[in-house]
Coordinates of C-alpha atoms in Angstrom, one line a residue:
M674 CA -6.3 -23.6 12.5
S675 CA -4.6 -21.3 9.9
S676 CA -1.1 -20.5 9.6
T677 CA -1.1 -17.0 8.2
L678 CA -3.4 -14.4 9.3
V679 CA -4.3 -11.2 6.9
L680 CA -5.2 -8.3 8.5
G681 CA -6.8 -5.6 6.0
A682 CA -7.9 -8.9 3.9
T683 CA -10.8 -7.1 2.3
G684 CA -8.7 -3.6 1.7
F685 CA -7.1 -3.2 -1.9
T686 CA -3.7 -5.1 -0.9
G687 CA -5.0 -7.1 1.3
R688 CA -7.4 -9.3 -0.8
W689 CA -4.4 -9.7 -3.7
L690 CA -2.1 -11.1 -0.8
L691 CA -5.0 -13.4 -0.1
L692 CA -5.5 -14.6 -3.8
A693 CA -1.6 -15.5 -4.0
L694 CA -1.3 -17.1 -0.4
L695 CA -4.2 -19.2 -1.6
G696 CA -2.4 -20.0 -5.0
R697 CA 0.4 -21.4 -3.1
G698 CA -1.6 -23.5 -1.1
V699 CA -1.3 -21.7 2.3
P700 CA -4.1 -21.9 4.9
V701 CA -4.9 -18.2 5.6
A702 CA -7.3 -16.4 8.2
A703 CA -8.8 -13.1 6.8
A704 CA -9.6 -10.4 9.3
V705 CA -13.1 -9.2 8.0
R706 CA -15.2 -6.3 9.0
G707 CA -19.0 -6.1 8.0
G708 CA -20.5 -9.7 9.0
S709 CA -21.2 -12.3 6.4
A710 CA -21.9 -9.9 3.6
R711 CA -18.3 -8.4 3.8
D712 CA -17.2 -12.4 3.9
A713 CA -19.4 -13.5 1.1
G714 CA -18.1 -10.5 -1.3
L715 CA -14.3 -11.5 -0.3
R716 CA -14.9 -14.8 -1.4
R717 CA -17.0 -14.1 -4.4
W718 CA -14.2 -11.8 -5.7
L719 CA -11.6 -14.4 -4.9
R720 CA -13.3 -17.4 -7.0
D721 CA -13.6 -14.9 -9.6
H722 CA -9.8 -14.4 -9.8
G723 CA -9.4 -18.1 -9.7
A724 CA -9.0 -19.0 -5.9
D725 CA -9.8 -22.1 -4.2
D726 CA -11.1 -20.6 -0.9
R727 CA -11.6 -23.8 0.9
A728 CA -8.4 -23.3 2.6
L729 CA -9.5 -19.7 3.8
V730 CA -11.6 -18.9 7.2
T731 CA -12.5 -15.7 8.0
V732 CA -12.6 -14.0 11.9
A733 CA -13.9 -10.6 13.1
A734 CA -10.8 -8.5 14.0
D735 CA -10.6 -5.0 15.1
I736 CA -7.0 -3.5 15.2
T737 CA -7.9 -0.4 16.9
R738 CA -8.5 -2.6 19.9
P739 CA -5.9 -4.4 22.3
G740 CA -6.1 -7.7 21.7
L741 CA -7.8 -7.3 18.1
G742 CA -11.1 -7.5 19.7
L743 CA -11.1 -11.1 18.7
T744 CA -13.7 -13.5 20.2
P745 CA -12.2 -16.6 22.1
A746 CA -13.5 -19.0 19.5
D747 CA -11.4 -16.9 17.0
E748 CA -8.2 -16.7 19.5
E749 CA -8.5 -20.5 19.5
L750 CA -8.5 -20.9 15.7
L751 CA -5.1 -18.5 15.6
G752 CA -3.5 -20.2 18.2
D753 CA -0.8 -21.8 15.8
V754 CA -0.2 -18.5 13.5
R755 CA 3.4 -18.4 12.3
D756 CA 2.8 -15.4 9.8
V757 CA 1.0 -12.5 10.7
F758 CA 0.4 -9.5 7.8
N759 CA -0.9 -6.5 8.5
T760 CA -2.3 -4.5 5.3
A761 CA -4.7 -2.8 7.3
A762 CA -4.9 1.4 6.9
L763 CA -7.4 4.2 6.7
Y764 CA -5.8 5.5 3.3
R765 CA -7.7 8.8 2.7
F766 CA -6.9 12.6 2.4
G767 CA -8.4 15.0 4.4
L768 CA -8.4 12.8 7.8
T769 CA -8.3 14.6 10.9
A770 CA -5.7 13.3 13.6
E771 CA -8.8 11.6 15.4
E772 CA -9.8 9.7 12.6
A773 CA -6.4 8.6 11.3
R774 CA -4.5 7.7 14.7
P775 CA -6.4 4.6 15.9
V776 CA -5.8 2.7 12.9
N777 CA -2.6 3.8 11.4
A778 CA -1.2 4.3 14.5
D779 CA -2.6 2.8 17.6
G780 CA -3.6 -0.3 15.4
A781 CA 0.0 -0.8 14.1
R782 CA 1.2 -0.7 17.8
N783 CA -1.7 -3.1 18.6
V784 CA -0.9 -5.9 16.1
V785 CA 2.7 -5.9 17.3
H786 CA 1.5 -6.6 20.7
W787 CA -1.2 -9.4 19.8
S788 CA 1.7 -10.9 17.5
A789 CA 4.3 -11.1 20.5
T790 CA 1.7 -13.4 22.3
R791 CA 1.6 -16.2 19.6
P792 CA 4.1 -18.9 20.4
R793 CA 4.6 -20.2 17.0
L794 CA 5.2 -16.7 15.7
R795 CA 7.5 -16.7 12.5
R796 CA 7.4 -13.0 11.4
L797 CA 5.2 -9.8 11.2
V798 CA 4.9 -8.5 7.9
H799 CA 4.2 -4.6 8.4
L800 CA 2.6 -2.5 5.0
S801 CA 4.3 1.1 5.4
G802 CA 5.0 3.2 2.6
Y803 CA 8.2 4.4 0.7
R804 CA 7.7 8.2 1.8
V805 CA 6.5 7.3 4.7
S806 CA 10.2 6.1 6.2
Q807 CA 11.9 8.7 4.6
E808 CA 9.8 11.4 7.0
A809 CA 10.5 10.4 10.5
R810 CA 12.1 13.7 11.6
L811 CA 9.0 15.6 13.6
D812 CA 6.8 14.6 16.7
G813 CA 3.4 15.1 17.6
P814 CA 1.1 18.0 16.4
R815 CA 4.3 19.5 14.2
L816 CA 4.5 16.0 12.2
Y817 CA 0.6 16.1 11.7
A818 CA 0.7 19.7 10.9
E819 CA 3.3 19.4 8.2
L820 CA 2.6 16.2 6.3
G821 CA -1.6 15.8 7.0
A822 CA -3.4 13.3 9.2
Y823 CA -2.7 10.1 7.0
E824 CA 1.0 10.6 6.2
A825 CA 1.9 11.5 9.7
S826 CA -0.2 8.6 11.1
K827 CA 1.0 6.0 8.8
T828 CA 4.8 7.7 9.7
E829 CA 3.8 7.4 13.5
G830 CA 2.6 3.9 13.0
D831 CA 5.9 2.8 11.3
A832 CA 8.0 4.3 14.0
A833 CA 6.3 2.7 16.6
V834 CA 6.4 -0.8 14.8
R835 CA 10.0 -0.7 14.4
L836 CA 10.4 0.4 18.1
T837 CA 8.1 -2.0 19.6
A838 CA 8.6 -5.4 17.8
P839 CA 12.2 -5.7 18.8
Q840 CA 11.8 -5.3 22.4
L841 CA 8.8 -8.0 22.4
G842 CA 11.0 -10.3 20.3
V843 CA 8.6 -10.3 17.1
P844 CA 10.3 -10.9 13.9
L845 CA 9.6 -8.1 11.7
T846 CA 9.6 -7.2 8.5
V847 CA 8.5 -3.6 7.1
V848 CA 7.7 -3.7 3.6
N849 CA 7.7 0.3 2.3
P850 CA 5.7 0.0 -1.5
S851 CA 5.6 2.9 -3.4
S852 CA 2.5 3.9 -5.4
V853 CA 0.5 0.8 -5.9
I854 CA -1.0 0.5 -9.4
G855 CA -3.1 -2.1 -11.1
H856 CA -2.9 -5.8 -11.8
S857 CA -0.1 -5.8 -14.8
A858 CA -2.3 -7.6 -17.1
T859 CA -5.5 -6.3 -16.6
G860 CA -5.0 -3.0 -14.6
E861 CA -7.5 -3.9 -12.0
A862 CA -6.7 -1.9 -9.0
G863 CA -10.1 -0.7 -6.9
Q864 CA -8.1 2.1 -5.7
Y865 CA -8.9 5.6 -7.2
I866 CA -7.2 8.0 -5.2
G867 CA -3.2 9.3 -5.2
L868 CA -1.4 9.0 -8.6
A869 CA -5.0 7.6 -9.7
G870 CA -6.3 11.5 -9.2
I871 CA -3.5 12.8 -11.5
V872 CA -4.5 10.6 -14.3
E873 CA -8.5 11.4 -13.6
Q874 CA -7.4 14.9 -14.1
L875 CA -5.5 14.3 -17.1
W876 CA -8.4 12.0 -18.8
T877 CA -10.9 15.2 -17.9
G878 CA -8.9 18.0 -19.0
R879 CA -8.2 19.4 -15.5
L880 CA -4.6 19.0 -15.5
P881 CA -3.0 22.3 -17.3
A882 CA 0.1 21.9 -15.5
L883 CA 2.3 19.2 -13.5
P884 CA 3.5 19.9 -9.8
G885 CA 7.1 19.8 -9.5
S886 CA 9.6 19.4 -11.8
R887 CA 11.1 17.3 -15.0
R888 CA 12.8 15.3 -12.7
T889 CA 10.0 14.2 -10.3
F890 CA 9.8 10.8 -9.1
V891 CA 6.6 9.0 -8.5
P892 CA 7.5 5.6 -8.6
V893 CA 5.0 2.8 -9.1
V894 CA 4.6 -1.1 -8.3
T895 CA 1.8 -3.4 -9.9
V896 CA -0.4 -4.9 -7.2
D897 CA 0.5 -8.5 -8.3
Y898 CA 4.2 -7.8 -7.9
L899 CA 3.7 -6.8 -4.6
A900 CA 1.3 -9.5 -3.4
E901 CA 3.8 -12.1 -4.6
F902 CA 6.6 -9.8 -2.9
L903 CA 5.0 -10.0 0.3
A904 CA 4.1 -13.5 0.3
S905 CA 7.5 -14.7 -0.3
V906 CA 9.0 -12.6 2.8
P907 CA 8.1 -14.9 5.6
E908 CA 9.7 -18.0 4.1
L909 CA 13.1 -15.7 3.0
D910 CA 13.7 -13.0 5.5
Q911 CA 15.7 -14.9 8.5
D912 CA 17.3 -11.4 10.5
P913 CA 15.2 -10.6 13.4
V914 CA 14.5 -7.0 11.3
H915 CA 14.2 -6.4 7.7
R916 CA 13.4 -3.4 5.9
H917 CA 12.3 -3.3 1.9
W918 CA 11.6 -0.4 -0.4
V919 CA 9.3 -2.1 -3.2
L920 CA 8.9 -0.2 -6.1
D921 CA 10.0 -0.2 -9.9
P922 CA 13.0 1.6 -10.2
A923 CA 12.4 1.4 -14.2
T924 CA 8.9 3.9 -13.5
P925 CA 9.7 7.0 -16.3
C926 CA 9.9 10.6 -14.4
L927 CA 6.4 12.4 -13.7
P928 CA 6.2 14.6 -16.7
D929 CA 7.2 11.6 -18.8
L930 CA 4.6 8.9 -17.1
V931 CA 2.0 11.4 -17.8
A932 CA 2.8 12.1 -21.5
L933 CA 3.0 8.2 -21.7
L934 CA -0.6 7.9 -20.5
A935 CA -2.1 10.8 -22.3
D936 CA -0.7 9.5 -25.4
H937 CA -2.4 6.0 -24.6
L938 CA -5.6 7.7 -23.9
G939 CA -5.5 9.9 -26.7
V940 CA -5.5 13.6 -24.8
R941 CA -3.2 16.2 -24.3
A942 CA -0.5 16.2 -22.1
P943 CA 0.2 19.1 -19.8
R944 CA 3.8 20.9 -21.1
L945 CA 3.9 23.1 -18.1
T946 CA 5.6 22.2 -14.9
L947 CA 5.3 24.4 -11.4
P948 CA 7.3 23.9 -8.5
V949 CA 5.8 22.2 -5.5
G950 CA 6.6 25.4 -3.1
L951 CA 4.9 27.6 -5.8
I952 CA 1.6 25.0 -5.6
R953 CA 1.8 25.3 -1.8
R954 CA 1.6 29.1 -2.0
L955 CA -1.6 28.8 -3.9
P956 CA -4.9 28.7 -3.6
R957 CA -6.6 25.1 -3.8
T958 CA -9.1 26.6 -6.1
L959 CA -6.7 27.6 -8.5
T960 CA -4.7 24.7 -8.6
G961 CA -7.0 21.8 -8.1
A962 CA -4.0 20.2 -5.8
D963 CA -4.6 18.6 -2.5
P964 CA -2.1 19.8 -0.1
E965 CA -1.5 16.2 1.4
T966 CA -0.6 15.1 -2.2
L967 CA 2.2 17.3 -2.7
G968 CA 4.9 15.3 -0.1
F969 CA 4.9 12.8 -2.1
L970 CA 6.5 14.8 -5.4
S971 CA 10.0 14.4 -4.8
E972 CA 13.1 13.8 -7.2
E973 CA 14.5 11.6 -4.5
R974 CA 15.4 8.0 -5.2
Y975 CA 15.0 4.8 -3.1
D976 CA 17.6 1.6 -2.2
T977 CA 15.7 -1.2 -3.4
G978 CA 18.8 -3.4 -2.7
S979 CA 17.6 -5.9 -0.2
A980 CA 14.2 -5.6 -2.2
D981 CA 15.5 -6.7 -5.2
R982 CA 17.9 -9.2 -3.3
L983 CA 14.4 -11.2 -2.4
A984 CA 12.8 -10.6 -5.6
R985 CA 15.5 -12.6 -6.9
A986 CA 15.8 -15.0 -4.6
A987 CA 11.8 -15.5 -4.9
G988 CA 12.1 -15.9 -9.0
L989 CA 10.1 -12.5 -9.4
R990 CA 10.6 -9.9 -12.2
H991 CA 9.1 -6.7 -12.3
P992 CA 6.4 -6.5 -15.5
P993 CA 7.3 -4.3 -18.0
V994 CA 6.3 -0.9 -16.3
E995 CA 5.1 1.2 -19.2
Q996 CA 2.7 -1.5 -20.1
A997 CA 1.4 -1.8 -16.6
L998 CA 0.5 1.5 -16.9
R999 CA -1.3 1.8 -20.0
H1000 CA -3.6 -1.2 -18.8
W1001 CA -4.1 0.9 -15.5
A1002 CA -4.9 3.9 -17.2
S1003 CA -7.6 2.0 -19.2
R1004 CA -9.2 0.0 -16.2
L1005 CA -9.6 3.1 -14.4
V1006 CA -11.2 5.2 -17.3
A1007 CA -13.5 1.8 -17.8
D1008 CA -14.2 1.8 -14.3
E1009 CA -15.0 5.7 -14.7
F1010 CA -12.3 6.2 -11.7
G1011 CA -14.4 4.1 -8.9
R1012 CA -17.7 5.5 -9.9
A1013 CA -19.0 2.5 -12.0
A1014 CA -18.6 0.6 -8.9

């Protein structure tokens, strides 16, 4: 029997979370899609990163299906699960609503309903996003038209989880991380969209101007810090519902962040900034900007008070952000922004 289930275990955040949990000696069940080859690849990655995977079992789960599509044998294996981590998501820009909703919205609901059937459940931890919870103001087609399918589906899923969990008596923590960058020491990430796309444009000389203003704030958090934070949540959160915004407030504003990386990579930083509203009106062929990414460019700041308190209780501190950014940028270039893999 496993005490913890990680959904989305082969994804970017999920595998680092597995590494953190196994490092704490927690017996974990990892939800894996793709059969034995995917299972072997995940175990190989974990062992390469120093994990002892003997406390790991894998199950085949599909969050788009009621009951997670589990076999009777896997249901029995997960009968005593206390903590459920939902890190599963379809993260890609340019999705249709029909592609995004089954995983990011309906899947989130299915996880809550399945978690409610666990007799020993201690906590469901749902991974959301730092802008997602700021945007819950529109419904249905208007939401998808304004935000794009990825962010709209995550917003819908976030709202559904926060509504459904209390109704079903499921102890819930929603974690809203900012842009997640690579490991603080090695830069390893494995995810090459979002802010990484700006770094690629910078490296290839295709970033003549920055969208936003001098005060645009795109906060980051390293994947190893986020993984340790997530692993600490079930032990430390006691109230029925918690929400945490997890980001490093020391992240430089976007123009300063890009200037830092340009200096590190030995390329020229753009000096011009263009308002987001103007970029939205210009042809994409001219700006090179994906319209769905523009919603993440804001001057807003975020209340990290509850996350900071949990981090102190867990003995966690953000690694130096500027050094982490440099490590990440170097690794992105070495990985050819994902093409090398």
